[in-house]
Amino acid sequence: MSKGSNLVGKFTTSVKKFVQDVESDHTRDGVTSTNERLRMVDSKINESYSTIKGALTSLHQNYESAKADNGVYNRYKLFKKMIKTVIKLDTQYWILIEIPKQEKHEQPSNYVMRCCSVLEKANATIDGKSSNARQAEETRIQSNRERLKSMSIPEIEEENKQLINDVYRLLKRYNNLRNTVHELKVSYMATKVYPGPARYFMLKDMVKSVLRHPSYMEVCHEDLIANNMISNGT
């Protein structure tokens, strides 16, 4: 076994042990720390999720606009442009956060806490936030700590369970959208060997495939529910 494999194995083992330690810590400090970590990972993933969701929503809007153009060549150029804008998220790795895949028999709670550990390490290594953003984050953390002080340990644990469920669903949605974008990039690159006329129909079908993909349809459904709630004043 290589030295690199040994290091990966040791890191994985240490993370799993850390997760077990967190789950067994039912003190006030322990459950408060877990709450803060869950809120941190929720915020981090939401940033990237919003970015990729916005890119796909723009793709949808641009596709609908392109259909009004009667020129096939113009639509061909528009299809290329809108697809390249989206797949940039997959080629420029620093735009979106990287999260580990869930292991086959890994429990959702363990997976969420493992993602917390991974993102904490990444956040400690790379911090591109402005001073204002860091200050705002510190203010949110302090405000949450004050809120938790008025809660009992069982109440915080119950909130943590809900946070784990929410973060887990967000992780799944985010991973699904990332996979969709990656598949789009692979398909787009594969069309480069084809002549323009044939490629036009390929690009068109690729965009339609993304817009009909279950992961994007879930986003549309999510937005529809949110808009209905706003309309109903709830």
Short mmCIF file of C-alpha atoms in Angstrom, two decimals:
data_model
loop_
_atom_site.label_atom_id
_atom_site.label_comp_id
_atom_site.label_asym_id
_atom_site.label_seq_id
_atom_site.Cartn_x
_atom_site.Cartn_y
_atom_site.Cartn_z
CA MET A 1 0.00 0.00 0.00
CA SER A 2 1.31 3.46 -0.90
CA LYS A 3 2.15 6.19 1.60
CA GLY A 4 -0.68 8.32 0.17
CA SER A 5 -3.19 5.53 0.76
CA ASN A 6 -2.00 5.20 4.37
CA LEU A 7 -2.53 8.92 4.94
CA VAL A 8 -6.04 8.79 3.47
CA GLY A 9 -6.85 5.78 5.61
CA LYS A 10 -5.60 7.48 8.76
CA PHE A 11 -7.58 10.63 7.96
CA THR A 12 -10.78 8.63 7.36
CA THR A 13 -10.29 6.74 10.62
CA SER A 14 -9.68 9.94 12.58
CA VAL A 15 -12.79 11.57 11.11
CA LYS A 16 -14.95 8.55 11.97
CA LYS A 17 -13.62 8.53 15.54
CA PHE A 18 -14.30 12.26 15.80
CA VAL A 19 -17.89 11.74 14.63
CA GLN A 20 -18.38 9.00 17.23
CA ASP A 21 -17.01 11.28 19.95
CA VAL A 22 -19.38 14.07 18.91
CA GLU A 23 -22.40 11.77 18.91
CA SER A 24 -21.59 10.56 22.43
CA ASP A 25 -21.10 14.07 23.86
CA HIS A 26 -24.42 15.06 25.43
CA THR A 27 -23.08 17.88 27.58
CA ARG A 28 -24.27 21.45 27.02
CA ASP A 29 -20.94 22.37 25.45
CA GLY A 30 -21.11 19.29 23.26
CA VAL A 31 -24.62 19.82 21.90
CA THR A 32 -23.97 23.55 21.47
CA SER A 33 -20.82 22.84 19.47
CA THR A 34 -22.71 20.36 17.30
CA ASN A 35 -25.42 22.94 16.66
CA GLU A 36 -22.87 25.53 15.58
CA ARG A 37 -21.08 23.06 13.31
CA LEU A 38 -24.32 22.00 11.66
CA ARG A 39 -25.28 25.60 11.02
CA MET A 40 -21.85 26.27 9.56
CA VAL A 41 -22.06 23.40 7.08
CA ASP A 42 -25.64 24.35 6.20
CA SER A 43 -24.49 27.89 5.37
CA LYS A 44 -21.50 26.70 3.32
CA ILE A 45 -23.48 24.23 1.26
CA ASN A 46 -26.32 26.68 0.76
CA GLU A 47 -23.91 29.16 -0.82
CA SER A 48 -22.75 26.64 -3.42
CA TYR A 49 -26.24 25.20 -3.85
CA SER A 50 -27.61 28.68 -4.59
CA THR A 51 -24.81 29.25 -7.12
CA ILE A 52 -25.43 26.06 -9.07
CA LYS A 53 -29.20 26.42 -8.77
CA GLY A 54 -28.98 29.97 -10.14
CA ALA A 55 -26.86 28.80 -13.07
CA LEU A 56 -29.38 26.12 -14.04
CA THR A 57 -32.29 28.51 -13.62
CA SER A 58 -30.54 30.96 -15.95
CA LEU A 59 -29.97 28.11 -18.41
CA HIS A 60 -33.71 27.46 -18.37
CA GLN A 61 -34.55 31.12 -18.93
CA ASN A 62 -31.97 31.49 -21.70
CA TYR A 63 -33.26 28.38 -23.43
CA GLU A 64 -36.81 29.70 -23.41
CA SER A 65 -35.58 33.03 -24.81
CA ALA A 66 -33.53 31.30 -27.51
CA LYS A 67 -36.60 29.51 -28.83
CA ALA A 68 -37.96 32.88 -29.98
CA ASP A 69 -34.96 33.35 -32.31
CA ASN A 70 -35.83 32.08 -35.80
CA GLY A 71 -32.20 31.84 -36.90
CA VAL A 72 -30.85 28.32 -36.44
CA TYR A 73 -27.24 29.52 -36.43
CA ASN A 74 -28.04 32.12 -33.80
CA ARG A 75 -29.72 29.50 -31.63
CA TYR A 76 -26.69 27.24 -32.11
CA LYS A 77 -24.41 29.98 -30.77
CA LEU A 78 -26.79 30.67 -27.91
CA PHE A 79 -26.91 26.99 -26.95
CA LYS A 80 -23.11 26.84 -26.87
CA LYS A 81 -22.86 29.99 -24.79
CA MET A 82 -25.48 28.99 -22.21
CA ILE A 83 -24.03 25.50 -21.78
CA LYS A 84 -20.47 26.78 -21.41
CA THR A 85 -21.64 29.19 -18.72
CA VAL A 86 -23.04 26.31 -16.69
CA ILE A 87 -20.24 23.78 -17.14
CA LYS A 88 -17.74 26.42 -16.03
CA LEU A 89 -18.90 25.51 -12.53
CA ASP A 90 -17.53 22.02 -13.06
CA THR A 91 -14.24 23.04 -14.64
CA GLN A 92 -13.41 25.86 -12.22
CA TYR A 93 -13.25 23.83 -9.03
CA TRP A 94 -12.85 26.83 -6.72
CA ILE A 95 -16.36 28.14 -7.45
CA LEU A 96 -18.17 25.33 -5.64
CA ILE A 97 -17.24 23.50 -2.45
CA GLU A 98 -16.20 19.87 -2.60
CA ILE A 99 -17.99 17.46 -0.29
CA PRO A 100 -17.25 13.76 0.20
CA LYS A 101 -19.54 11.07 -1.11
CA GLN A 102 -21.67 9.12 1.30
CA GLU A 103 -20.31 5.66 1.95
CA LYS A 104 -22.56 2.73 1.11
CA HIS A 105 -23.57 1.82 4.67
CA GLU A 106 -22.95 5.20 6.26
CA GLN A 107 -25.79 6.55 8.38
CA PRO A 108 -27.11 10.01 7.40
CA SER A 109 -26.13 11.52 10.76
CA ASN A 110 -22.57 10.16 10.47
CA TYR A 111 -22.32 11.42 6.91
CA VAL A 112 -23.48 14.91 7.86
CA MET A 113 -21.00 15.16 10.73
CA ARG A 114 -18.21 13.88 8.49
CA CYS A 115 -19.03 16.64 6.01
CA CYS A 116 -18.80 19.09 8.90
CA SER A 117 -15.27 17.92 9.67
CA VAL A 118 -14.18 18.07 6.03
CA LEU A 119 -15.58 21.56 5.48
CA GLU A 120 -14.08 22.83 8.73
CA LYS A 121 -10.64 21.69 7.59
CA ALA A 122 -11.16 23.29 4.17
CA ASN A 123 -12.42 26.50 5.75
CA ALA A 124 -9.36 26.70 7.98
CA THR A 125 -7.09 26.31 4.96
CA ILE A 126 -8.87 28.69 2.57
CA ASP A 127 -10.66 31.76 3.87
CA GLY A 128 -11.49 34.19 1.10
CA LYS A 129 -14.09 36.11 3.06
CA SER A 130 -13.92 39.85 3.47
CA SER A 131 -13.60 41.34 6.93
CA ASN A 132 -17.25 42.42 6.79
CA ALA A 133 -18.38 38.90 5.90
CA ARG A 134 -16.32 37.41 8.73
CA GLN A 135 -17.73 39.95 11.16
CA ALA A 136 -21.28 39.16 10.05
CA GLU A 137 -20.60 35.45 10.53
CA GLU A 138 -19.20 36.02 14.01
CA THR A 139 -22.28 38.06 14.89
CA ARG A 140 -24.56 35.24 13.72
CA ILE A 141 -22.59 32.69 15.73
CA GLN A 142 -22.73 34.81 18.88
CA SER A 143 -26.45 35.44 18.44
CA ASN A 144 -27.07 31.71 18.07
CA ARG A 145 -25.03 30.97 21.19
CA GLU A 146 -27.13 33.41 23.19
CA ARG A 147 -30.30 31.77 21.86
CA LEU A 148 -29.09 28.30 22.82
CA LYS A 149 -28.35 29.43 26.38
CA SER A 150 -32.08 29.76 26.99
CA MET A 151 -32.72 26.20 25.79
CA SER A 152 -32.37 22.93 27.67
CA ILE A 153 -29.97 20.22 26.50
CA PRO A 154 -32.83 17.97 25.25
CA GLU A 155 -34.26 20.92 23.31
CA ILE A 156 -30.91 21.60 21.65
CA GLU A 157 -30.50 17.91 20.85
CA GLU A 158 -33.93 17.87 19.25
CA GLU A 159 -33.03 20.91 17.17
CA ASN A 160 -29.77 19.22 16.16
CA LYS A 161 -31.69 16.18 14.93
CA GLN A 162 -33.81 18.42 12.71
CA LEU A 163 -30.71 20.25 11.50
CA ILE A 164 -29.08 16.95 10.58
CA ASN A 165 -32.15 15.98 8.55
CA ASP A 166 -32.24 19.37 6.82
CA VAL A 167 -28.51 19.36 6.04
CA TYR A 168 -28.67 15.79 4.78
CA ARG A 169 -31.44 16.67 2.32
CA LEU A 170 -29.48 19.73 1.21
CA LEU A 171 -26.36 17.62 0.68
CA LYS A 172 -28.30 15.20 -1.50
CA ARG A 173 -29.85 17.99 -3.58
CA TYR A 174 -26.49 19.70 -3.98
CA ASN A 175 -24.71 16.51 -5.01
CA ASN A 176 -27.45 15.71 -7.51
CA LEU A 177 -27.14 19.13 -9.16
CA ARG A 178 -23.36 18.86 -9.26
CA ASN A 179 -23.63 15.48 -10.95
CA THR A 180 -26.08 16.93 -13.47
CA VAL A 181 -23.66 19.73 -14.33
CA HIS A 182 -20.77 17.28 -14.60
CA GLU A 183 -22.74 15.06 -16.96
CA LEU A 184 -23.59 18.12 -19.05
CA LYS A 185 -19.90 18.99 -19.32
CA VAL A 186 -18.97 15.46 -20.38
CA SER A 187 -21.72 15.42 -23.00
CA TYR A 188 -20.78 18.87 -24.29
CA MET A 189 -17.12 17.97 -24.70
CA ALA A 190 -18.11 14.81 -26.58
CA THR A 191 -20.03 16.83 -29.19
CA LYS A 192 -16.99 18.82 -30.29
CA VAL A 193 -16.06 16.20 -32.88
CA TYR A 194 -19.36 16.61 -34.73
CA PRO A 195 -20.13 19.16 -37.47
CA GLY A 196 -22.32 22.18 -36.73
CA PRO A 197 -25.68 20.91 -38.06
CA ALA A 198 -25.51 17.65 -36.11
CA ARG A 199 -24.10 19.36 -33.05
CA TYR A 200 -26.95 21.89 -33.00
CA PHE A 201 -29.50 19.16 -32.33
CA MET A 202 -27.19 17.50 -29.81
CA LEU A 203 -26.81 20.71 -27.81
CA LYS A 204 -30.53 21.33 -27.93
CA ASP A 205 -31.26 17.83 -26.64
CA MET A 206 -28.63 18.22 -23.92
CA VAL A 207 -30.27 21.38 -22.56
CA LYS A 208 -33.72 19.79 -22.68
CA SER A 209 -32.33 16.74 -20.89
CA VAL A 210 -30.98 18.90 -18.06
CA LEU A 211 -34.25 20.79 -17.70
CA ARG A 212 -36.15 17.49 -17.51
CA HIS A 213 -33.70 15.89 -15.11
CA PRO A 214 -35.27 14.91 -11.75
CA SER A 215 -32.66 16.92 -9.82
CA TYR A 216 -33.58 20.12 -11.66
CA MET A 217 -37.30 19.35 -11.56
CA GLU A 218 -36.95 19.18 -7.78
CA VAL A 219 -35.51 22.70 -7.84
CA CYS A 220 -38.49 23.91 -9.89
CA HIS A 221 -40.87 22.26 -7.45
CA GLU A 222 -39.00 23.83 -4.54
CA ASP A 223 -39.33 27.30 -6.10
CA LEU A 224 -43.00 26.74 -6.86
CA ILE A 225 -43.72 25.91 -3.22
CA ALA A 226 -41.74 28.95 -2.05
CA ASN A 227 -43.60 31.25 -4.44
CA ASN A 228 -46.96 29.85 -3.33
CA MET A 229 -46.04 30.45 0.31
CA ILE A 230 -45.11 34.05 -0.50
CA SER A 231 -48.35 34.55 -2.43
CA ASN A 232 -50.37 33.14 0.46
CA GLY A 233 -48.49 35.26 2.96
CA THR A 234 -47.21 32.27 4.94
#
